[in-house]
Amino acid sequence: MPRINISSYERGMTMKSQNEIDEFMKLLIQIEKALQDFSDLSKKKPNDGVNKFKLKLVNTLLMKANSIIDQQNKPFEDFEKFDEDDVPSNSDAVLILTQYVACLRKFGRDQTQYHDYKHFWIIKGKRSNIVADMNLLRETSKK
Amino acid sequence: MALVRPRLTDFHGILLAQEDIDFAIPYLDEDIPFCVDPFLLWKSPSQQDNALHASLINSFNHLGYLVNKKKDDQAVDILIIASECNEVGLGFSSTRKGKEIGTKAAKAILSLFKIIPEISNNGFIHFEEIQLYVDQISKDRISDIACSFLKSFLIDYTIDQCEKYGIPLEETIISNIYDSRRHRFLSQEKVKLPLTPKYKYPILVVPKRWLRRSLWINSEDYIKDYYLREILEQNEKCPEKGEILNFNRYNYGVVQNYIKQRENSQTDCLNDPLFVPIPVFSALRKYNAIKKLPTGKTNNADRKYEDLICQVMASLLYPHLDFAAEQSRTDSGVLIRDLIFYNNRSIDFMYDIYQDYGTRQLVMELKNVREIERDHINQLNRYLSNEFGKFGVLVTRKPLPKAMFKNTVDLWSGQRKCIIALHDEDVELMVTLFESKQRNPIDVIKKKYVEFTRACPG
């Protein structure tokens, strides 16, 4: 039997309010920026450890993402956040954040509906009149 | 097994890192290779230190007063008693016991009050100057004289610090405390001080801010940086040290110029830290040298590996673990080299290791082998007892083979002994963290321990 891809929307995972959309977009931007920073650090010193302060902030972002994203879109089933005892490196952070950015975008795209040449957010299962910024949600978003 | 190179605090199970406290933690069996530099008291911004220096100089100049009053014998006796202060345990001997100077040396020092009119009239401002006039006066002798004259203060300081940190005090009799009002040594005084466990000798602790490896005013520096440059004519042959000292006695002004120079450059005179970690650049270089070494004994690679790891680890783990000693032992006919660290439990991980495994001193066994074998683990296992507790670290070149890792897990399951292995990549990570300062290198040991516990059953 062929596998059917079911979107988050179709599974009933939809945004509940404009606030939730705003929070999602803020989180996506924050994780993207964190990814950029860690990519820069990783180019210089991929194996250098991430300090506890940065790790705490990254973990906060990841936990927020875990609470928004559905299980289907979660990058790794058994990864929740970094364990500071594992002394994760810059390249570890890049790997995980890249995955999260991609999955969050996919999740975001699932929450929109194309209509009249525009993408609109779906709120509580219905198309709203809030236009989605697809530049941020596409895989090759403009930096 | 007793503690390796026991320190006063570790012996009493008191959790203190040298970095965090005001005094130099004394060893119980040997001297700390530092000396009290009176110049540091003179230049100190602390009024208390300045006052102590004034009292010290006053006491020393009183010897001149006695000499001028023709009470030479009394002055000789005082100087001989002052010349050794075993209680502070500073100096360069392998035991805490030193020897006093002889009558001849004491007379040579006191003769300065007769030969040099300026000293006879005005006394010294920096009594360490005597090294510039008299031969065979070493830096630890100056340090001991200073400590002897300041012993009364040091007793109070020791009691104060010991009470602050809970170091046990016992009633004891201490001899030769200088009474600066009557200018004589009191023969015996009953006080409460920490004692050495074996022979019950009293111990005095000294503020770290007074300590240097060499004195600011010293004869080597005088000869090299002043006499040879300023006094000696070009193409003139450098005379013997004895001749230079003789020259100094009759050229007081020359010496005073040197002293003025040293006083003017006092901002450069700082106390020496008790442990100096190697610089980051040096750690990287040493790690690169380690990486290039072959495993085994080719061209003494094992010896070189052990030396490099010793230098790197002592610095990487400072200040969380104070380095105690590097020692060799023989097990089953094999020479084994270990690094021993004091576990001062300054971070939660080391506290847990102390609680769970009873580790008062952390032992690291160095193995420059291609592959860790059962024998290597057994050698360390046999060594893990008493003070070392049941936690040990193998520092080796490659990750443990699967069977050997299982062996360590089995050891934990059966005997609750924990052996973790650090290999080249872990050392590299430690060096990287040391360089970037993003995390503490000791976190890598914790990481390995966490990985190990995850693999343990239950």
CSV table of C-alpha atoms in Angstrom, one decimal, chain B:
chain,number,residue,atom,x,y,z
B,1,MET,CA,47.7,3.7,51.8
B,2,ALA,CA,48.3,7.2,53.0
B,3,LEU,CA,47.7,10.4,51.0
B,4,VAL,CA,50.3,11.1,48.4
B,5,ARG,CA,52.1,14.4,49.3
B,6,PRO,CA,49.6,15.2,52.0
B,7,ARG,CA,48.6,18.8,52.6
B,8,LEU,CA,47.3,20.2,55.8
B,9,THR,CA,43.7,20.6,54.5
B,10,ASP,CA,43.4,17.3,52.7
B,11,PHE,CA,44.7,15.4,55.7
B,12,HIS,CA,41.8,16.8,57.7
B,13,GLY,CA,39.3,16.2,54.9
B,14,ILE,CA,38.7,19.9,54.4
B,15,LEU,CA,37.5,20.9,51.0
B,16,LEU,CA,39.6,23.8,49.9
B,17,ALA,CA,41.2,24.7,46.6
B,18,GLN,CA,44.4,26.6,46.8
B,19,GLU,CA,43.1,29.2,44.4
B,20,ASP,CA,40.2,30.1,46.8
B,21,ILE,CA,42.1,30.8,50.0
B,22,ASP,CA,44.4,33.5,51.3
B,23,PHE,CA,47.2,31.3,52.6
B,24,ALA,CA,49.5,28.8,51.0
B,25,ILE,CA,48.4,25.3,52.0
B,26,PRO,CA,51.4,23.7,53.7
B,27,TYR,CA,52.5,20.1,53.0
B,28,LEU,CA,52.8,17.9,56.0
B,29,ASP,CA,56.1,16.3,55.1
B,30,GLU,CA,58.0,18.8,53.0
B,31,ASP,CA,58.5,22.4,52.3
B,32,ILE,CA,56.6,24.6,49.8
B,33,PRO,CA,59.3,25.8,47.4
B,34,PHE,CA,58.7,29.5,48.0
B,35,CYS,CA,60.0,32.2,50.3
B,36,VAL,CA,58.6,35.1,52.1
B,37,ASP,CA,59.9,38.2,50.4
B,38,PRO,CA,60.1,41.1,52.9
B,39,PHE,CA,60.0,43.5,49.9
B,40,LEU,CA,56.4,42.4,49.2
B,41,LEU,CA,55.5,43.6,52.7
B,42,TRP,CA,57.3,46.8,52.2
B,43,LYS,CA,55.6,47.6,48.9
B,44,SER,CA,52.2,46.2,49.9
B,45,PRO,CA,49.3,48.7,49.9
B,46,SER,CA,48.1,47.2,53.2
B,47,GLN,CA,49.0,49.2,56.2
B,48,GLN,CA,49.2,46.0,58.2
B,49,ASP,CA,51.9,44.6,55.9
B,50,ASN,CA,53.8,47.9,56.0
B,51,ALA,CA,53.7,47.9,59.8
B,52,LEU,CA,54.9,44.3,59.9
B,53,HIS,CA,57.8,45.2,57.7
B,54,ALA,CA,58.7,48.1,59.9
B,55,SER,CA,58.6,45.8,62.9
B,56,LEU,CA,60.7,43.3,61.1
B,57,ILE,CA,63.3,45.9,60.1
B,58,ASN,CA,63.2,47.3,63.6
B,59,SER,CA,63.9,43.9,65.1
B,60,PHE,CA,66.7,43.2,62.7
B,61,ASN,CA,68.3,46.7,63.2
B,62,HIS,CA,68.1,46.0,66.9
B,63,LEU,CA,70.9,43.5,66.3
B,64,GLY,CA,73.0,46.5,65.1
B,65,TYR,CA,72.2,48.3,68.3
B,66,LEU,CA,73.4,45.4,70.3
B,67,VAL,CA,76.6,45.2,68.2
B,68,ASN,CA,77.2,48.9,68.7
B,69,LYS,CA,76.7,48.4,72.4
B,70,LYS,CA,79.3,45.7,72.4
B,71,LYS,CA,76.7,43.0,73.1
B,72,ASP,CA,77.9,40.9,70.2
B,73,ASP,CA,77.2,37.5,71.8
B,74,GLN,CA,73.6,38.5,72.5
B,75,ALA,CA,73.1,39.6,68.9
B,76,VAL,CA,74.7,36.4,67.6
B,77,ASP,CA,72.3,34.3,69.7
B,78,ILE,CA,69.3,36.2,68.5
B,79,LEU,CA,70.4,35.9,64.9
B,80,ILE,CA,71.1,32.2,65.1
B,81,ILE,CA,67.7,31.5,66.6
B,82,ALA,CA,66.0,33.8,64.0
B,83,SER,CA,67.8,32.0,61.1
B,84,GLU,CA,65.4,29.0,61.0
B,85,CYS,CA,61.7,28.9,61.2
B,86,ASN,CA,60.6,25.3,60.7
B,87,GLU,CA,57.0,25.9,61.5
B,88,VAL,CA,56.2,27.7,58.3
B,89,GLY,CA,57.5,25.0,56.0
B,90,LEU,CA,58.9,27.2,53.3
B,91,GLY,CA,62.1,26.6,51.5
B,92,PHE,CA,63.7,24.1,49.3
B,93,SER,CA,64.4,21.1,51.4
B,94,SER,CA,62.6,17.8,51.1
B,95,THR,CA,61.6,17.8,54.8
B,96,ARG,CA,60.1,20.5,57.0
B,97,LYS,CA,63.2,20.6,59.2
B,98,GLY,CA,66.0,23.0,58.5
B,99,LYS,CA,69.3,24.0,60.1
B,100,GLU,CA,70.2,27.2,61.8
B,101,ILE,CA,73.2,29.2,60.7
B,102,GLY,CA,76.5,28.8,62.5
B,103,THR,CA,78.2,31.3,64.7
B,104,LYS,CA,80.6,32.2,61.9
B,105,ALA,CA,77.9,33.1,59.5
B,106,ALA,CA,76.0,35.1,62.2
B,107,LYS,CA,79.2,37.0,63.0
B,108,ALA,CA,79.7,37.7,59.3
B,109,ILE,CA,76.3,39.2,59.0
B,110,LEU,CA,76.6,41.2,62.2
B,111,SER,CA,80.0,42.5,61.2
B,112,LEU,CA,78.1,44.6,58.6
B,113,PHE,CA,77.0,46.8,61.4
B,114,LYS,CA,80.7,47.5,62.2
B,115,ILE,CA,82.2,47.7,58.7
B,116,ILE,CA,79.7,49.9,56.9
B,117,PRO,CA,79.3,53.2,58.8
B,118,GLU,CA,75.9,54.0,57.1
B,119,ILE,CA,74.4,50.7,58.3
B,120,SER,CA,76.0,51.2,61.7
B,121,ASN,CA,74.3,54.6,62.0
B,122,ASN,CA,71.0,54.1,60.2
B,123,GLY,CA,70.5,50.4,60.0
B,124,PHE,CA,68.9,48.6,57.1
B,125,ILE,CA,65.7,49.5,55.2
B,126,HIS,CA,65.6,46.2,53.3
B,127,PHE,CA,67.5,43.6,55.4
B,128,GLU,CA,67.6,41.2,52.4
B,129,GLU,CA,70.5,43.5,51.4
B,130,ILE,CA,72.7,41.3,53.6
B,131,GLN,CA,72.9,38.9,50.6
B,132,LEU,CA,74.8,41.6,48.8
B,133,TYR,CA,77.5,41.8,51.4
B,134,VAL,CA,77.8,38.3,52.9
B,135,ASP,CA,78.2,35.0,51.0
B,136,GLN,CA,76.1,31.9,51.5
B,137,ILE,CA,73.0,33.7,52.6
B,138,SER,CA,70.2,32.1,50.6
B,139,LYS,CA,66.8,33.3,49.9
B,140,ASP,CA,65.2,30.8,52.3
B,141,ARG,CA,67.4,32.1,55.0
B,142,ILE,CA,66.1,35.6,54.5
B,143,SER,CA,62.6,34.2,54.5
B,144,ASP,CA,63.2,32.3,57.7
B,145,ILE,CA,64.6,35.3,59.4
B,146,ALA,CA,61.5,37.3,58.4
B,147,CYS,CA,59.2,34.6,59.6
B,148,SER,CA,61.0,34.2,62.9
B,149,PHE,CA,60.6,37.9,63.7
B,150,LEU,CA,57.0,37.9,62.5
B,151,LYS,CA,56.2,34.6,64.3
B,152,SER,CA,53.8,36.2,66.7
B,153,PHE,CA,51.7,37.6,63.9
B,154,LEU,CA,51.8,34.3,62.0
B,155,ILE,CA,50.5,32.4,65.0
B,156,ASP,CA,47.5,34.8,65.2
B,157,TYR,CA,47.0,34.6,61.4
B,158,THR,CA,47.2,30.7,61.5
B,159,ILE,CA,44.7,30.5,64.3
B,160,ASP,CA,42.4,32.9,62.5
B,161,GLN,CA,42.6,31.0,59.2
B,162,CYS,CA,42.2,27.6,60.8
B,163,GLU,CA,39.1,28.7,62.7
B,164,LYS,CA,37.7,30.2,59.5
B,165,TYR,CA,38.1,26.9,57.6
B,166,GLY,CA,37.7,24.4,60.5
B,167,ILE,CA,41.2,23.1,60.5
B,168,PRO,CA,41.7,21.4,63.9
B,169,LEU,CA,43.9,23.1,66.4
B,170,GLU,CA,45.7,21.4,69.2
B,171,GLU,CA,47.4,22.8,72.2
B,172,THR,CA,51.2,22.8,71.7
B,173,ILE,CA,54.3,24.5,72.9
B,174,ILE,CA,56.0,26.7,70.4
B,175,SER,CA,59.5,28.0,71.0
B,176,ASN,CA,61.3,31.1,69.9
B,177,ILE,CA,58.5,33.7,69.5
B,178,TYR,CA,60.1,37.1,69.1
B,179,ASP,CA,59.0,39.7,71.7
B,180,SER,CA,59.4,43.0,69.8
B,181,ARG,CA,59.1,45.1,72.9
B,182,ARG,CA,61.9,43.4,74.9
B,183,HIS,CA,63.8,42.4,71.7
B,184,ARG,CA,64.4,38.9,72.6
B,185,PHE,CA,63.0,35.5,71.8
B,186,LEU,CA,60.6,33.9,74.4
B,187,SER,CA,61.7,30.4,75.0
B,188,GLN,CA,58.4,28.6,75.1
B,189,GLU,CA,54.8,29.6,74.7
B,190,LYS,CA,51.6,27.6,74.9
B,191,VAL,CA,49.3,28.1,71.9
B,192,LYS,CA,46.7,26.3,69.8
B,193,LEU,CA,48.0,25.4,66.4
B,194,PRO,CA,47.6,22.8,63.7
B,195,LEU,CA,50.1,20.0,64.2
B,196,THR,CA,51.8,17.5,61.8
B,197,PRO,CA,50.2,14.2,62.4
B,198,LYS,CA,53.3,12.1,62.8
B,199,TYR,CA,55.7,14.1,64.9
B,200,LYS,CA,53.2,16.7,66.3
B,201,TYR,CA,55.3,19.6,65.1
B,202,PRO,CA,53.3,22.9,65.0
B,203,ILE,CA,52.5,24.4,61.6
B,204,LEU,CA,52.2,28.0,60.7
B,205,VAL,CA,50.5,29.2,57.5
B,206,VAL,CA,51.7,32.2,55.5
B,207,PRO,CA,49.7,34.6,53.4
B,208,LYS,CA,50.1,33.8,49.6
B,209,ARG,CA,50.6,37.5,48.9
B,210,TRP,CA,54.0,37.4,50.7
B,211,LEU,CA,55.4,34.6,48.7
B,212,ARG,CA,57.8,34.6,45.8
B,213,ARG,CA,60.1,32.0,44.2
B,214,SER,CA,63.0,34.3,44.5
B,215,LEU,CA,63.6,37.5,46.4
B,216,TRP,CA,63.1,40.9,44.6
B,217,ILE,CA,66.4,42.1,46.0
B,218,ASN,CA,68.9,39.3,45.5
B,219,SER,CA,72.6,38.8,44.7
B,220,GLU,CA,72.1,37.0,41.4
B,221,ASP,CA,70.0,39.8,40.1
B,222,TYR,CA,72.4,42.4,41.4
B,223,ILE,CA,75.4,40.8,39.8
B,224,LYS,CA,73.7,40.1,36.4
B,225,ASP,CA,71.5,43.1,35.9
B,226,TYR,CA,73.4,45.8,37.8
B,227,TYR,CA,77.0,45.0,38.6
B,228,LEU,CA,77.9,43.6,35.2
B,229,ARG,CA,76.1,46.4,33.3
B,230,GLU,CA,76.7,49.5,35.4
B,231,ILE,CA,79.8,48.9,37.4
B,232,LEU,CA,82.1,46.6,35.4
B,233,GLU,CA,84.1,48.4,32.8
B,234,GLN,CA,83.9,47.2,29.2
B,235,ASN,CA,86.3,44.2,28.5
B,236,GLU,CA,86.9,43.9,32.2
B,237,LYS,CA,86.7,40.3,33.5
B,238,CYS,CA,83.9,39.5,35.8
B,239,PRO,CA,85.3,38.9,39.3
B,240,GLU,CA,84.4,36.1,41.6
B,241,LYS,CA,81.2,36.5,43.7
B,242,GLY,CA,83.3,36.9,46.9
B,243,GLU,CA,85.2,39.8,45.4
B,244,ILE,CA,81.9,41.5,44.3
B,245,LEU,CA,80.5,41.1,47.8
B,246,ASN,CA,83.7,42.6,49.2
B,247,PHE,CA,83.5,45.4,46.7
B,248,ASN,CA,79.9,46.1,47.9
B,249,ARG,CA,81.0,46.3,51.5
B,250,TYR,CA,83.2,49.3,50.7
B,251,ASN,CA,80.9,50.8,48.1
B,252,TYR,CA,77.7,51.3,50.0
B,253,GLY,CA,76.5,54.0,47.6
B,254,VAL,CA,76.6,51.6,44.7
B,255,VAL,CA,74.4,49.1,46.5
B,256,GLN,CA,72.0,51.8,47.5
B,257,ASN,CA,71.7,52.8,43.9
B,258,TYR,CA,70.7,49.3,43.0
B,259,ILE,CA,68.2,49.2,45.9
B,260,LYS,CA,66.7,52.5,44.7
B,261,GLN,CA,66.4,51.0,41.2
B,262,ARG,CA,64.6,48.0,42.6
B,263,GLU,CA,62.3,50.2,44.7
B,264,ASN,CA,61.5,52.3,41.7
B,265,SER,CA,60.5,49.2,39.7
B,266,GLN,CA,58.4,47.9,42.6
B,267,THR,CA,55.2,47.7,40.4
B,268,ASP,CA,56.8,44.7,38.7
B,269,CYS,CA,57.3,43.0,42.0
B,270,LEU,CA,54.4,40.7,42.4
B,271,ASN,CA,53.9,37.6,44.5
B,272,ASP,CA,54.3,34.4,42.5
B,273,PRO,CA,51.2,32.2,42.1
B,274,LEU,CA,51.7,28.8,43.8
B,275,PHE,CA,50.9,27.0,40.5
B,276,VAL,CA,51.3,28.5,37.1
B,277,PRO,CA,49.3,26.7,34.4
B,278,ILE,CA,51.0,26.4,31.0
B,279,PRO,CA,49.9,29.0,28.5
B,280,VAL,CA,47.2,28.1,26.0
B,281,PHE,CA,49.7,28.2,23.1
B,282,SER,CA,52.0,25.9,24.9
B,283,ALA,CA,49.1,23.4,25.7
B,284,LEU,CA,48.3,23.3,22.0
B,285,ARG,CA,51.9,22.7,21.1
B,286,LYS,CA,52.2,20.0,23.6
B,287,TYR,CA,49.0,18.3,22.4
B,288,ASN,CA,50.3,18.4,18.8
B,289,ALA,CA,53.5,16.7,20.1
B,290,ILE,CA,51.5,14.1,21.8
B,291,LYS,CA,49.5,13.4,18.7
B,292,LYS,CA,52.7,12.8,16.7
B,293,LEU,CA,54.1,10.3,19.2
B,294,PRO,CA,54.0,6.7,18.2
B,295,THR,CA,52.5,4.2,20.7
B,296,GLY,CA,54.8,1.9,22.5
B,297,LYS,CA,58.3,2.5,23.6
B,298,THR,CA,60.0,3.4,20.3
B,299,ASN,CA,62.5,6.2,20.9
B,300,ASN,CA,61.3,6.6,24.5
B,301,ALA,CA,57.9,7.6,23.2
B,302,ASP,CA,56.2,6.3,26.4
B,303,ARG,CA,58.4,8.5,28.5
B,304,LYS,CA,57.8,11.5,26.3
B,305,TYR,CA,54.0,10.8,26.3
B,306,GLU,CA,54.0,10.6,30.1
B,307,ASP,CA,55.9,13.9,30.5
B,308,LEU,CA,53.7,15.8,28.1
B,309,ILE,CA,50.5,14.5,29.5
B,310,CYS,CA,51.7,15.3,33.0
B,311,GLN,CA,52.3,19.0,32.0
B,312,VAL,CA,49.1,19.3,30.1
B,313,MET,CA,46.8,17.7,32.6
B,314,ALA,CA,48.1,19.6,35.6
B,315,SER,CA,47.3,22.8,33.8
B,316,LEU,CA,44.0,21.7,32.2
B,317,LEU,CA,42.5,20.6,35.5
B,318,TYR,CA,43.7,23.7,37.4
B,319,PRO,CA,42.1,25.2,39.6
B,320,HIS,CA,39.5,22.5,40.0
B,321,LEU,CA,42.0,19.8,40.8
B,322,ASP,CA,45.3,20.8,42.5
B,323,PHE,CA,48.2,18.7,41.1
B,324,ALA,CA,49.8,16.7,43.9
B,325,ALA,CA,52.5,14.6,42.4
B,326,GLU,CA,53.7,12.5,39.6
B,327,GLN,CA,54.8,9.2,40.8
B,328,SER,CA,56.1,5.9,39.5
B,329,ARG,CA,55.3,2.5,40.8
B,330,THR,CA,56.0,-1.1,39.8
B,331,ASP,CA,53.2,-3.6,39.3
B,332,SER,CA,53.9,-7.1,38.0
B,333,GLY,CA,57.3,-6.0,37.0
B,334,VAL,CA,55.9,-3.1,34.9
B,335,LEU,CA,56.8,0.5,35.6
B,336,ILE,CA,53.7,2.5,35.8
B,337,ARG,CA,53.5,6.3,36.0
B,338,ASP,CA,50.6,8.0,37.6
B,339,LEU,CA,49.4,11.6,38.1
B,340,ILE,CA,47.9,12.3,41.5
B,341,PHE,CA,45.5,15.2,42.1
B,342,TYR,CA,44.0,16.5,45.3
B,343,ASN,CA,40.3,16.2,45.2
B,344,ASN,CA,39.2,19.4,46.8
B,345,ARG,CA,35.6,18.8,45.7
B,346,SER,CA,35.2,22.3,44.4
B,347,ILE,CA,32.8,21.3,41.7
B,348,ASP,CA,29.7,19.1,42.0
B,349,PHE,CA,31.1,16.3,39.9
B,350,MET,CA,34.2,15.9,42.0
B,351,TYR,CA,32.0,16.0,45.1
B,352,ASP,CA,29.9,13.2,43.7
B,353,ILE,CA,33.1,11.2,43.0
B,354,TYR,CA,34.1,11.7,46.6
B,355,GLN,CA,30.7,10.7,48.0
B,356,ASP,CA,30.2,7.7,45.7
B,357,TYR,CA,33.7,6.3,45.4
B,358,GLY,CA,35.5,7.8,48.4
B,359,THR,CA,38.1,9.5,46.2
B,360,ARG,CA,40.3,11.9,48.3
B,361,GLN,CA,42.9,11.9,45.6
B,362,LEU,CA,42.3,11.3,42.0
B,363,VAL,CA,44.7,8.9,40.3
B,364,MET,CA,45.4,9.0,36.5
B,365,GLU,CA,47.4,6.2,35.0
B,366,LEU,CA,49.2,7.0,31.8
B,367,LYS,CA,49.4,4.3,29.1
B,368,ASN,CA,51.1,5.0,25.8
B,369,VAL,CA,49.9,1.7,24.3
B,370,ARG,CA,48.2,0.8,21.0
B,371,GLU,CA,45.4,-0.9,22.8
B,372,ILE,CA,44.3,-1.2,26.4
B,373,GLU,CA,44.4,-4.8,27.6
B,374,ARG,CA,42.9,-6.6,30.5
B,375,ASP,CA,46.2,-6.4,32.4
B,376,HIS,CA,46.3,-2.6,32.2
B,377,ILE,CA,42.8,-2.3,33.7
B,378,ASN,CA,43.7,-4.8,36.4
B,379,GLN,CA,46.8,-2.8,37.3
B,380,LEU,CA,44.8,0.3,37.9
B,381,ASN,CA,42.1,-1.7,39.6
B,382,ARG,CA,44.6,-3.1,42.1
B,383,TYR,CA,45.7,0.4,42.9
B,384,LEU,CA,42.2,1.8,43.6
B,385,SER,CA,41.9,1.6,47.3
B,386,ASN,CA,41.8,3.7,50.4
B,387,GLU,CA,42.7,7.4,49.6
B,388,PHE,CA,42.3,6.9,45.9
B,389,GLY,CA,38.8,5.5,46.5
B,390,LYS,CA,37.2,3.4,43.7
B,391,PHE,CA,37.5,5.9,40.9
B,392,GLY,CA,40.5,5.9,38.4
B,393,VAL,CA,41.3,7.4,35.1
B,394,LEU,CA,43.3,5.7,32.3
B,395,VAL,CA,44.9,8.2,30.0
B,396,THR,CA,45.7,6.4,26.8
B,397,ARG,CA,45.9,6.8,23.0
B,398,LYS,CA,42.9,5.1,21.5
B,399,PRO,CA,39.3,4.5,22.7
B,400,LEU,CA,38.9,1.3,24.8
B,401,PRO,CA,38.1,-1.8,22.7
B,402,LYS,CA,34.5,-3.0,23.2
B,403,ALA,CA,35.6,-6.0,25.3
B,404,MET,CA,37.7,-3.8,27.6
B,405,PHE,CA,34.9,-1.2,28.0
B,406,LYS,CA,32.7,-4.1,29.0
B,407,ASN,CA,35.4,-5.2,31.4
B,408,THR,CA,35.2,-1.8,33.1
B,409,VAL,CA,31.4,-2.0,33.3
B,410,ASP,CA,31.7,-5.5,34.8
B,411,LEU,CA,34.1,-4.1,37.3
B,412,TRP,CA,31.5,-1.5,38.3
B,413,SER,CA,28.8,-4.1,38.5
B,414,GLY,CA,30.9,-6.5,40.6
B,415,GLN,CA,33.0,-4.2,42.8
B,416,ARG,CA,31.5,-0.8,42.2
B,417,LYS,CA,34.8,0.4,41.0
B,418,CYS,CA,34.8,3.0,38.2
B,419,ILE,CA,37.6,3.2,35.6
B,420,ILE,CA,37.1,5.6,32.8
B,421,ALA,CA,39.5,6.1,29.9
B,422,LEU,CA,40.5,9.3,28.2
B,423,HIS,CA,42.0,9.0,24.8
B,424,ASP,CA,43.7,11.4,22.4
B,425,GLU,CA,40.4,12.8,21.1
B,426,ASP,CA,39.3,13.6,24.7
B,427,VAL,CA,42.6,15.2,25.5
B,428,GLU,CA,42.2,17.2,22.3
B,429,LEU,CA,38.7,18.3,23.4
B,430,MET,CA,40.1,19.3,26.8
B,431,VAL,CA,42.8,21.4,25.1
B,432,THR,CA,40.3,23.0,22.8
B,433,LEU,CA,38.1,23.9,25.8
B,434,PHE,CA,41.1,25.2,27.7
B,435,GLU,CA,41.9,27.4,24.7
B,436,SER,CA,38.4,28.7,24.0
B,437,LYS,CA,37.4,28.9,27.7
B,438,GLN,CA,33.9,28.0,26.7
B,439,ARG,CA,33.7,25.1,29.1
B,440,ASN,CA,36.0,23.7,31.8
B,441,PRO,CA,38.3,20.9,30.6
B,442,ILE,CA,37.3,18.9,33.6
B,443,ASP,CA,33.8,18.7,32.0
B,444,VAL,CA,35.3,16.2,29.6
B,445,ILE,CA,36.1,13.8,32.5
B,446,LYS,CA,32.5,14.3,33.7
B,447,LYS,CA,31.3,13.6,30.2
B,448,LYS,CA,33.2,10.3,30.1
B,449,TYR,CA,31.9,9.4,33.5
B,450,VAL,CA,28.3,10.1,32.4
B,451,GLU,CA,28.8,8.0,29.3
B,452,PHE,CA,30.2,5.3,31.5
B,453,THR,CA,27.3,5.3,33.9
B,454,ARG,CA,24.8,5.2,31.1
B,455,ALA,CA,26.4,2.0,30.0
B,456,CYS,CA,26.3,0.5,33.5
B,457,PRO,CA,23.4,-1.8,34.3
B,458,GLY,CA,20.4,-0.6,36.3
